[in-house]
PDB file of C-alpha atoms and ligand atoms in Angstrom:
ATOM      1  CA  UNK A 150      47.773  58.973 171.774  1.00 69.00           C
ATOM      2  CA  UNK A 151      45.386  60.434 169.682  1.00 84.00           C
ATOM      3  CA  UNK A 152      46.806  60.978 165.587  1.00 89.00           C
ATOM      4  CA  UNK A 153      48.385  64.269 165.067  1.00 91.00           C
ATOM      5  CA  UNK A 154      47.544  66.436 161.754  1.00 91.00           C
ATOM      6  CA  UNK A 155      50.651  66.504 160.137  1.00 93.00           C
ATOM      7  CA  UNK A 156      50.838  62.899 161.000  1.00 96.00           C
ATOM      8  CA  UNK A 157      51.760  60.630 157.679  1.00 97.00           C
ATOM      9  CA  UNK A 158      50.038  57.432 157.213  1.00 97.00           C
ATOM     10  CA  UNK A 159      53.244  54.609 157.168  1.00 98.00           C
ATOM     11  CA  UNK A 160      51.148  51.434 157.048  1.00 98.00           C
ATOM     12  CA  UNK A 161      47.354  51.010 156.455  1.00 98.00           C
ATOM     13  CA  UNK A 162      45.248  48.681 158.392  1.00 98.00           C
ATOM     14  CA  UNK A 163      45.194  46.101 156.049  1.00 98.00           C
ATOM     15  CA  UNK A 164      49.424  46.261 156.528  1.00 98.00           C
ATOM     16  CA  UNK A 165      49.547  46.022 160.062  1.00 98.00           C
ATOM     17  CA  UNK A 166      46.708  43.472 160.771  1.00 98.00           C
ATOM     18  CA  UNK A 167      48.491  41.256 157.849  1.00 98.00           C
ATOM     19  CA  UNK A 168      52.117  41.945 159.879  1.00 98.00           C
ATOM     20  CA  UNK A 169      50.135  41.176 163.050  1.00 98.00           C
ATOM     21  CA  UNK A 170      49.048  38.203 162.100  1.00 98.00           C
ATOM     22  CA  UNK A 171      52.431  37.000 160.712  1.00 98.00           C
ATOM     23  CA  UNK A 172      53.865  38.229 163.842  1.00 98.00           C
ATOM     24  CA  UNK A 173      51.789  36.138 166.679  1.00 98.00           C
ATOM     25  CA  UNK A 174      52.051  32.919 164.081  1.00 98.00           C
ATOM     26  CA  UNK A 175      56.045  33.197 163.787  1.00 98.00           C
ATOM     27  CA  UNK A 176      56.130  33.753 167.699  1.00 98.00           C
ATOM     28  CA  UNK A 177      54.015  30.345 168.472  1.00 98.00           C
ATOM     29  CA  UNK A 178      56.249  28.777 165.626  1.00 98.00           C
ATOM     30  CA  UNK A 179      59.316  29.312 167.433  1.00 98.00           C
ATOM     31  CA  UNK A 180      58.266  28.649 170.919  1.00 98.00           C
ATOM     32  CA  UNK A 181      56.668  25.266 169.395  1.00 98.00           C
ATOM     33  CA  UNK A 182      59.552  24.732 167.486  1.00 98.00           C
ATOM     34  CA  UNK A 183      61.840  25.370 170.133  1.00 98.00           C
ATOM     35  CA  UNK A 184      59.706  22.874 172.195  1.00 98.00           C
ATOM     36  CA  UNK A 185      60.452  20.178 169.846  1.00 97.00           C
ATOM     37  CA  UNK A 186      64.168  20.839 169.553  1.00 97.00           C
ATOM     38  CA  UNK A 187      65.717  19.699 172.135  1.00 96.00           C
ATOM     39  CA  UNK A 188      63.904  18.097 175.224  1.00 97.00           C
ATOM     40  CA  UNK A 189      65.574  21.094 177.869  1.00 98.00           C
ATOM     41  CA  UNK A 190      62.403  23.284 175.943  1.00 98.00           C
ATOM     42  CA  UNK A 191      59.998  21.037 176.187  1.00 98.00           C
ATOM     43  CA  UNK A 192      58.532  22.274 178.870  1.00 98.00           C
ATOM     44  CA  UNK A 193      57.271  25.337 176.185  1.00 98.00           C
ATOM     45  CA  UNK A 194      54.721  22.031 175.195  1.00 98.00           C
ATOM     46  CA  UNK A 195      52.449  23.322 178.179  1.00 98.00           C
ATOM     47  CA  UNK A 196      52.150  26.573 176.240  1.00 98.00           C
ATOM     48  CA  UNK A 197      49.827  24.914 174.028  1.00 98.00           C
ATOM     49  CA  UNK A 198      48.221  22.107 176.323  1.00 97.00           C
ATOM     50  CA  UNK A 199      50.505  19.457 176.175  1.00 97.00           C
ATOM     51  CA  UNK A 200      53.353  17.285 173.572  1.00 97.00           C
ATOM     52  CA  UNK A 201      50.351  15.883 171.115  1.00 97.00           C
ATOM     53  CA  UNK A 202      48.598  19.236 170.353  1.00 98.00           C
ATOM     54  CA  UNK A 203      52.002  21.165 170.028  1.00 98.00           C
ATOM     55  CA  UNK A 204      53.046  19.172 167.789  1.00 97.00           C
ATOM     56  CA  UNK A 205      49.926  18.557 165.981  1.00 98.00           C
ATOM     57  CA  UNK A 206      48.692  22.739 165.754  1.00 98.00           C
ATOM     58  CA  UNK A 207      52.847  23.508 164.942  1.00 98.00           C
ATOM     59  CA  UNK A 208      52.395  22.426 161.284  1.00 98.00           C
ATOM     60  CA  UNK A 209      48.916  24.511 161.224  1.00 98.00           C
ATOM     61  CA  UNK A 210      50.207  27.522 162.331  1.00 98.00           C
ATOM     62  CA  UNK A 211      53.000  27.133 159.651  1.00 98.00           C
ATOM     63  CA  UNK A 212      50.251  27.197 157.122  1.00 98.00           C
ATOM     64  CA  UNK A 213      48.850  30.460 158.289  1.00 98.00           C
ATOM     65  CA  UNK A 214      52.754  32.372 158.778  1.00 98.00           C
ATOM     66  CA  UNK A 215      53.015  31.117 154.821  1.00 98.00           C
ATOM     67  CA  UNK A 216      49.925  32.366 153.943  1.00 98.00           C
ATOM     68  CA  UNK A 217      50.409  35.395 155.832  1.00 98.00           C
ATOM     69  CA  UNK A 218      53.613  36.176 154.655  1.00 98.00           C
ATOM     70  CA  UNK A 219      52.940  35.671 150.968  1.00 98.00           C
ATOM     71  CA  UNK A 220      50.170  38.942 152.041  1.00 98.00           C
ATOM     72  CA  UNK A 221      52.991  40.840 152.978  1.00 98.00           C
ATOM     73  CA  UNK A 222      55.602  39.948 150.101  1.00 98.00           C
ATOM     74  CA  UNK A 223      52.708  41.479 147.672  1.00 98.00           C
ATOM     75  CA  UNK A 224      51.870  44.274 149.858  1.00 98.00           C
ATOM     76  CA  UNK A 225      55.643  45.224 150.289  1.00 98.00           C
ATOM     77  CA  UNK A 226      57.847  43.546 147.282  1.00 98.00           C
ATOM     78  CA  UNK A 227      57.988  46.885 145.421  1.00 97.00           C
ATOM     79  CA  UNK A 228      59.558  49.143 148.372  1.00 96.00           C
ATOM     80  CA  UNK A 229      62.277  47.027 149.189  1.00 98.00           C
ATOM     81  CA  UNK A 230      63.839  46.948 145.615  1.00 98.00           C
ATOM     82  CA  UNK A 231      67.360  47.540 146.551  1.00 97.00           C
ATOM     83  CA  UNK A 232      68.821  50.670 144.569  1.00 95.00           C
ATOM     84  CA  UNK A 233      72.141  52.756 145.161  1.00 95.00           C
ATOM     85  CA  UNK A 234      71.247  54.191 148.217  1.00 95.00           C
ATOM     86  CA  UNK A 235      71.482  50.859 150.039  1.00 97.00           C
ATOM     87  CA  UNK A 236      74.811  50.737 149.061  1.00 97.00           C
ATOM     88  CA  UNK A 237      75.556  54.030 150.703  1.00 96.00           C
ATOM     89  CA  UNK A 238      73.835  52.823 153.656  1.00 95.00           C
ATOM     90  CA  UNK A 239      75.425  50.113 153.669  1.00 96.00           C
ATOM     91  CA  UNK A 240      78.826  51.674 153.779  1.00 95.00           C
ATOM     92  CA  UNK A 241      77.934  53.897 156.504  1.00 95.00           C
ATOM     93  CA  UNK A 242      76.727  51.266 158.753  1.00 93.00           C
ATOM     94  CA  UNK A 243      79.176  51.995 161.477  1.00 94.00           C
ATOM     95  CA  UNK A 244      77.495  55.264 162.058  1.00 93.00           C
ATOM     96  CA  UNK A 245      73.993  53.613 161.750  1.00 91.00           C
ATOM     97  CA  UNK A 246      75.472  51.338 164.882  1.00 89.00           C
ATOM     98  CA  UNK A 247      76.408  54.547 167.196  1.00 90.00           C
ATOM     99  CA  UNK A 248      73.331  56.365 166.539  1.00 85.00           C
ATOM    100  CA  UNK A 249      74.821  58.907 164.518  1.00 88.00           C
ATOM    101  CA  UNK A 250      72.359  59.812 161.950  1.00 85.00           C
ATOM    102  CA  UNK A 251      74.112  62.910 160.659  1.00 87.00           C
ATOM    103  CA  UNK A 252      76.586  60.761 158.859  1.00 91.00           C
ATOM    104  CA  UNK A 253      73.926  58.161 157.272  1.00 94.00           C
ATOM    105  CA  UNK A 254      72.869  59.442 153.525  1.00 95.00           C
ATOM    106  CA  UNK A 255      69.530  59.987 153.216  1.00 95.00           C
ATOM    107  CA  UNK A 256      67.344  56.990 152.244  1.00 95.00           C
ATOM    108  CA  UNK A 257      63.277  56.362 150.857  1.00 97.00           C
ATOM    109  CA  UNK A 258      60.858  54.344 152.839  1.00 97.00           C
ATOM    110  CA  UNK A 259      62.669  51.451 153.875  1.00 98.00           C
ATOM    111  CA  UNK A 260      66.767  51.270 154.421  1.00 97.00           C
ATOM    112  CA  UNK A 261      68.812  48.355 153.618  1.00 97.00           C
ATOM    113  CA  UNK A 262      68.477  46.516 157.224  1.00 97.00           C
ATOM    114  CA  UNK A 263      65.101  46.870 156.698  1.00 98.00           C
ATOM    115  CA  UNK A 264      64.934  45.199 153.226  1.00 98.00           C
ATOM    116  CA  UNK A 265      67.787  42.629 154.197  1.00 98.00           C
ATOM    117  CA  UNK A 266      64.833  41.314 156.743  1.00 98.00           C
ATOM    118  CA  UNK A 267      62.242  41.259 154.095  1.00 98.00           C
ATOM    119  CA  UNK A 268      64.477  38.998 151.707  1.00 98.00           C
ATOM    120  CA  UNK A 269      65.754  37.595 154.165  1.00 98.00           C
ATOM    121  CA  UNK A 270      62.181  35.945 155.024  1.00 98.00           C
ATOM    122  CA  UNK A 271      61.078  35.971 151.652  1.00 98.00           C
ATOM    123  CA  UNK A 272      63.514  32.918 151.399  1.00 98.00           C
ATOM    124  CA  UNK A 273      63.368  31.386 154.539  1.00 98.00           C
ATOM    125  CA  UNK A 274      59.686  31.386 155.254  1.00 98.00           C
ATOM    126  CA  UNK A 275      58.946  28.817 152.524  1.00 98.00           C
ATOM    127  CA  UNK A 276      62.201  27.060 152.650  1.00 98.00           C
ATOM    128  CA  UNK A 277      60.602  26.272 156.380  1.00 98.00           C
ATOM    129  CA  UNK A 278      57.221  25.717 154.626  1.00 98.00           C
ATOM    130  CA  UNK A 279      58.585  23.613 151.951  1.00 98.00           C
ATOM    131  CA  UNK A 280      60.379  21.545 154.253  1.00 98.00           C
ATOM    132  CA  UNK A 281      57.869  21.233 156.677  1.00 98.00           C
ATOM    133  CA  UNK A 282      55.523  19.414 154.245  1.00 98.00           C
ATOM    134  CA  UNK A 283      57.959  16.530 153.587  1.00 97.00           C
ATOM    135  CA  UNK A 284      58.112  16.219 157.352  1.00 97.00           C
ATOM    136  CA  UNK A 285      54.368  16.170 158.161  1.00 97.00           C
ATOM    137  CA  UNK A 286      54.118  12.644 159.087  1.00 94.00           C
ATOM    138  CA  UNK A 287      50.573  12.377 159.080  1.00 94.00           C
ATOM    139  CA  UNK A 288      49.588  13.551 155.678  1.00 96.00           C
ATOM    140  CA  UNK A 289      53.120  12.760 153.744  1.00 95.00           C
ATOM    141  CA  UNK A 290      54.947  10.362 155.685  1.00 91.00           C
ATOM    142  CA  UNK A 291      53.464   7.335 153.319  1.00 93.00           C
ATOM    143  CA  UNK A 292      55.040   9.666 150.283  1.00 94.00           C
ATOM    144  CA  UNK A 293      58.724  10.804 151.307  1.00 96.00           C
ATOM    145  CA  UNK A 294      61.529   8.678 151.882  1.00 97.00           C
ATOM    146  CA  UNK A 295      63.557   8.345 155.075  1.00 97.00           C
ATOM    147  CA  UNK A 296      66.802   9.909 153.227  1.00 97.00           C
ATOM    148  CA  UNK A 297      64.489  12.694 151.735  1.00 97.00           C
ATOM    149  CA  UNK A 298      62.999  13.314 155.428  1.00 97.00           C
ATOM    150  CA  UNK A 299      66.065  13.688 157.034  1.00 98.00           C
ATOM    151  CA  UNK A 300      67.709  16.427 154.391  1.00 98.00           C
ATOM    152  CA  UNK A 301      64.237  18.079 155.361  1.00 98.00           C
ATOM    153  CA  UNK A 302      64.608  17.879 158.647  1.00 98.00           C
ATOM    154  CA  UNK A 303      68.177  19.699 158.702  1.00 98.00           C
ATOM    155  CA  UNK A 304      66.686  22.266 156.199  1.00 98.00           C
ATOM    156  CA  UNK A 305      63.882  22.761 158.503  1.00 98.00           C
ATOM    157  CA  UNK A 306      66.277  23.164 161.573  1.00 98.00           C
ATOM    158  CA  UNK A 307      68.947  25.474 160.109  1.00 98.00           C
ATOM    159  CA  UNK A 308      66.411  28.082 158.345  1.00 98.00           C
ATOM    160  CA  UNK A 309      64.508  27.914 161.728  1.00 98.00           C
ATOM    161  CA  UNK A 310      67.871  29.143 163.301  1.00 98.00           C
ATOM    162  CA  UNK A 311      68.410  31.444 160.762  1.00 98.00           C
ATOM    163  CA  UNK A 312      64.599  33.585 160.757  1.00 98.00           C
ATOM    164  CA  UNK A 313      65.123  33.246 164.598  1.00 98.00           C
ATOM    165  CA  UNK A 314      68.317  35.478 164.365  1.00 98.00           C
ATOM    166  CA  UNK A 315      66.757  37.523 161.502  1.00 98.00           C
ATOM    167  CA  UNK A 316      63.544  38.183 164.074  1.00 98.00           C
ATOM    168  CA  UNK A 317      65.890  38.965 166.867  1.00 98.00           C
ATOM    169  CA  UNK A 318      67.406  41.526 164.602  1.00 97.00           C
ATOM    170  CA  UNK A 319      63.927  42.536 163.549  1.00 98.00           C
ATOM    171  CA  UNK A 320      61.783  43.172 166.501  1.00 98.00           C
ATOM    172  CA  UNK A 321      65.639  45.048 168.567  1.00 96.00           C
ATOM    173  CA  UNK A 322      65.712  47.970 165.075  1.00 95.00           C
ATOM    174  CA  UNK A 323      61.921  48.474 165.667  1.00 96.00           C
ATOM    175  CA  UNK A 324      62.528  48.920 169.226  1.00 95.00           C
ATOM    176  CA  UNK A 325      65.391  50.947 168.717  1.00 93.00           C
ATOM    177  CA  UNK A 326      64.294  53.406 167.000  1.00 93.00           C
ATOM    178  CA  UNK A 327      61.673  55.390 168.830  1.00 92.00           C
ATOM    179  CA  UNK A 328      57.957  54.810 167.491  1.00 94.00           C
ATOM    180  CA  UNK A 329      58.918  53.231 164.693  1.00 96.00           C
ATOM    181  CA  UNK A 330      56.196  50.287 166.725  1.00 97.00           C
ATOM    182  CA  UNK A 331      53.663  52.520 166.774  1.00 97.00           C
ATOM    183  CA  UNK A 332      54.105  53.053 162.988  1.00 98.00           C
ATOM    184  CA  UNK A 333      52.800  49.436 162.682  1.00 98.00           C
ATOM    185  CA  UNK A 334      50.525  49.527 165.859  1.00 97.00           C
ATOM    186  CA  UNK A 335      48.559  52.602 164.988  1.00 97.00           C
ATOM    187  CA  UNK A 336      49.937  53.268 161.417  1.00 97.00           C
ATOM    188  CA  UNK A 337      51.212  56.749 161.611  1.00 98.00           C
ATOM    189  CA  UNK A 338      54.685  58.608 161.977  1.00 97.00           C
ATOM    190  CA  UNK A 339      55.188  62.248 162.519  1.00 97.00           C
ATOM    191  CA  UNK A 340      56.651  64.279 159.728  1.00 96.00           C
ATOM    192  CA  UNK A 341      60.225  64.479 162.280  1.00 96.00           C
ATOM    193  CA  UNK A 342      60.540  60.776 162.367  1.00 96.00           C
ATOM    194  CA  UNK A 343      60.596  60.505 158.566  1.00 97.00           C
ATOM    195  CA  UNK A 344      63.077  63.145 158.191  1.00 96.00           C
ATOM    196  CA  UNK A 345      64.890  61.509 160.473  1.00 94.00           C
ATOM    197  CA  UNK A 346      64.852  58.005 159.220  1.00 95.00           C
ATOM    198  CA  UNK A 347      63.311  58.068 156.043  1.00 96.00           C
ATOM    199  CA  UNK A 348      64.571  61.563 154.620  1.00 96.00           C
ATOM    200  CA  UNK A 349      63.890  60.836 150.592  1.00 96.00           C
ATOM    201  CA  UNK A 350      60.522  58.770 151.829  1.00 97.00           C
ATOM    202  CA  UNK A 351      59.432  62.524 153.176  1.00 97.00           C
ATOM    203  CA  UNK A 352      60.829  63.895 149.841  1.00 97.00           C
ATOM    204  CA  UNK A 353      59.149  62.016 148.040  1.00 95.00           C
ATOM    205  CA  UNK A 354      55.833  62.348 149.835  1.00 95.00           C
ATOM    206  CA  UNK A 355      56.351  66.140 149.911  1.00 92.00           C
ATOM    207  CA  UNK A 356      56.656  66.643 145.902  1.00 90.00           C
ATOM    208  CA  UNK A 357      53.455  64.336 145.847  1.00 86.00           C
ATOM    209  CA  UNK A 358      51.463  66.805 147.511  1.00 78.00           C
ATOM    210  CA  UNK A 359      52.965  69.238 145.794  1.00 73.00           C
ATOM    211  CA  UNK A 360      51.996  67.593 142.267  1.00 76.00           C
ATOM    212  CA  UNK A 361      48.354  67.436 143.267  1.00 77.00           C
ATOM    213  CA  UNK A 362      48.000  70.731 144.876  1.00 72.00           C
ATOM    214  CA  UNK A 363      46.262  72.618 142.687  1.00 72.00           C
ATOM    215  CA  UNK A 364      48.048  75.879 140.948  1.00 69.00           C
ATOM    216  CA  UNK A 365      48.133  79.345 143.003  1.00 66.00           C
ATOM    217  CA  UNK A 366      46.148  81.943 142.111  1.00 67.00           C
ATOM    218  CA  UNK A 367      48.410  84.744 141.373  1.00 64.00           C
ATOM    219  CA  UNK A 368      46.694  88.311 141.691  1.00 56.00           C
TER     220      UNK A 368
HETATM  221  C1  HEM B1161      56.562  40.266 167.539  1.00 78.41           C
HETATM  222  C2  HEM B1161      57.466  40.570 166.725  1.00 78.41           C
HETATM  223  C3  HEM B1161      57.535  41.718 165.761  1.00 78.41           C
HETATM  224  C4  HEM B1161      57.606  43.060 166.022  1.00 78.41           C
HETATM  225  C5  HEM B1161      57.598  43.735 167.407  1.00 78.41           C
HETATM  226  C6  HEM B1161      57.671  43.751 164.753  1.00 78.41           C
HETATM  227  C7  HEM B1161      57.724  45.111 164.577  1.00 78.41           C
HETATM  228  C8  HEM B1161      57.715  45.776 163.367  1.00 78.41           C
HETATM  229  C9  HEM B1161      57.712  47.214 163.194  1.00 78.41           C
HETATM  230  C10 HEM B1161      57.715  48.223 164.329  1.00 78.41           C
HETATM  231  C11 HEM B1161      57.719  47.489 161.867  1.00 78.41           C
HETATM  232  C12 HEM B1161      57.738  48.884 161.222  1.00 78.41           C
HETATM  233  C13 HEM B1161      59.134  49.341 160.942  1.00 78.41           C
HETATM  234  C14 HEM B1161      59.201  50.686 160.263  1.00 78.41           C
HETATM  235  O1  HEM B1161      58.278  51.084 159.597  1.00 78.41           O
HETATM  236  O2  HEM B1161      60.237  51.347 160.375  1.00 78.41           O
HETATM  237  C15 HEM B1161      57.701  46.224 161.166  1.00 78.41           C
HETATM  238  C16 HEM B1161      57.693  46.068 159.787  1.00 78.41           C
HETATM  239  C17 HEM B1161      57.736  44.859 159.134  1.00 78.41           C
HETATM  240  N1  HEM B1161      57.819  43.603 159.732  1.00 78.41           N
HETATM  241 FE1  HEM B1161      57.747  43.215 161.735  1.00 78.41          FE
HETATM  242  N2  HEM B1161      57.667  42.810 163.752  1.00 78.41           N
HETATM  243  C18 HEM B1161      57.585  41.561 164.328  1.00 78.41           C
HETATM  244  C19 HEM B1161      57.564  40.342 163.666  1.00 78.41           C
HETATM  245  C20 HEM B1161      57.712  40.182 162.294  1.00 78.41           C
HETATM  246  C21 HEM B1161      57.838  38.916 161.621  1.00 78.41           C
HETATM  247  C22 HEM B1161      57.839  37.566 162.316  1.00 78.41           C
HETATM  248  C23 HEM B1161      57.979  39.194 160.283  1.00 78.41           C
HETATM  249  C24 HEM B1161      58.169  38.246 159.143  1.00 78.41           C
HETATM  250  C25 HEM B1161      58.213  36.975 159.182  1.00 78.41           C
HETATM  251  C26 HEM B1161      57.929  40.627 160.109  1.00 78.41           C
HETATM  252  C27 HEM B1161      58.000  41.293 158.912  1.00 78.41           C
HETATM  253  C28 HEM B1161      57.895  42.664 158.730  1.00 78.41           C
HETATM  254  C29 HEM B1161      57.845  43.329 157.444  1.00 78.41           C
HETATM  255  C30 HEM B1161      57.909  42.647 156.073  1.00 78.41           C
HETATM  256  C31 HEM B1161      57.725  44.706 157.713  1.00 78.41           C
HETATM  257  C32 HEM B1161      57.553  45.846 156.672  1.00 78.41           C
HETATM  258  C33 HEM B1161      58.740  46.674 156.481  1.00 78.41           C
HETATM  259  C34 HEM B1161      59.746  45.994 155.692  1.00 78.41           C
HETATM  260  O3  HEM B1161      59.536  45.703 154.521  1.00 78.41           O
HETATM  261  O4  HEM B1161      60.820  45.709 156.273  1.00 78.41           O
HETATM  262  N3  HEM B1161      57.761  41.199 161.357  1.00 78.41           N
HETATM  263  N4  HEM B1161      57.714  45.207 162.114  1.00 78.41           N
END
């Protein structure tokens, strides 16, 4: 669909291609991760050409979703501060459930589900990076102790569990609401949506353009 003209910028390209990125690498995480789990997913290994290469590209890709996300914690660490009007969300959360927007204050660019993913990952991501590294046999084995390897190894499982269930939550709000995808697919949302969604975000944006507009002419 071609860009409307009222149509407000949400994310710039450098924003989506950087959540893109961290996107496809968490998705061939889990499914690799998955693979090595528990032997009823290991047929996921012929995803990625067999047992040996899974398991030697999995630690790879882990390299790229920390570098990638560490893009997105500086792009994005300032607009999920959390501030009153999460707790307000927060409190009207059954209404957020049933759709009812009428009864959910109004809130800036991101709401408190939003930023409960974002720290949510912001922790997990390295605690599965961290952990990871004492379990790369090949490069670290020779350095880590078996005791050491197996705390690791339950760190590594539980906070893979726990960014699974965080994703699931994730990618079911951005299908939820309506083109909140193509927000982060072509970068734009229509002045309705953020009134919608992001009521003080449109504020906010409004009084900015008013600031710089520059002073009428009175006759
Ligand atoms: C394939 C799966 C994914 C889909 C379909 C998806 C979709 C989206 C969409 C539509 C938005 C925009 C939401 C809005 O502006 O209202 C968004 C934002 C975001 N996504 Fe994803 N995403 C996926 C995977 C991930 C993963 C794996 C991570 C992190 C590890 C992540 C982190 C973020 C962050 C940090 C934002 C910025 C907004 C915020 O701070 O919450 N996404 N995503």
């Amino acid at each position: 669909m071609t860009r409307p003209n009222n149509a407000i910028t949400r994310y710039t390209a450098a924003n989506r291609v950087n959540h893109w990125i961290t996107a496809l690498c968490f998705v061939l995480l889990t499914l690799s991760g998955l693979a090595m789990f528990h032997p009823m997913l290991f047929f996921l290994s012929g995803l990625f050409g067999g047992g040996q290469w899974m398991r030697a590209a999995h630690p790879w890709i882990g390299i790229v979703l920390m570098a990638s996300y560490l893009g997105l914690i500086i792009q994005f660490w300032r607009e999920n501060l959390v501030n009153r009007d999460d707790v307000a969300w927060m409190k009207s959360i059954r209404y957020v459930a049933v759709n009812d927007e009428e009864h959910v204050p109004p809130v800036g660019r991101n709401n408190a589900g939003q930023k409960m993913v974002f720290w949510s990952m912001t922790l997990l991501v390295p605690a599965l990076f961290f952990s990871g590294l004492l379990i790369w046999e090949v490069y670290f084995g020779a350095a880590t102790s078996i005791p050491v390897q197996r705390v690791a190894v339950l760190v590594h499982s539980l906070a893979a569990i726990a960014a699974i269930l965080v994703w699931v939550v994730h990618v079911y709000a951005a299908i939820w609401i309506r083109h909140s995808v193509r927000a982060m697919t072509q970068g734009y949302v229509t002045p309705g949506w953020a009134w919608r969604h992001h009521r003080k975000w449109l504020w906010e944006l409004a009084s900015e353009q008013h600031d710089k507009a520059p002073p009428r002419k009175h006759p």
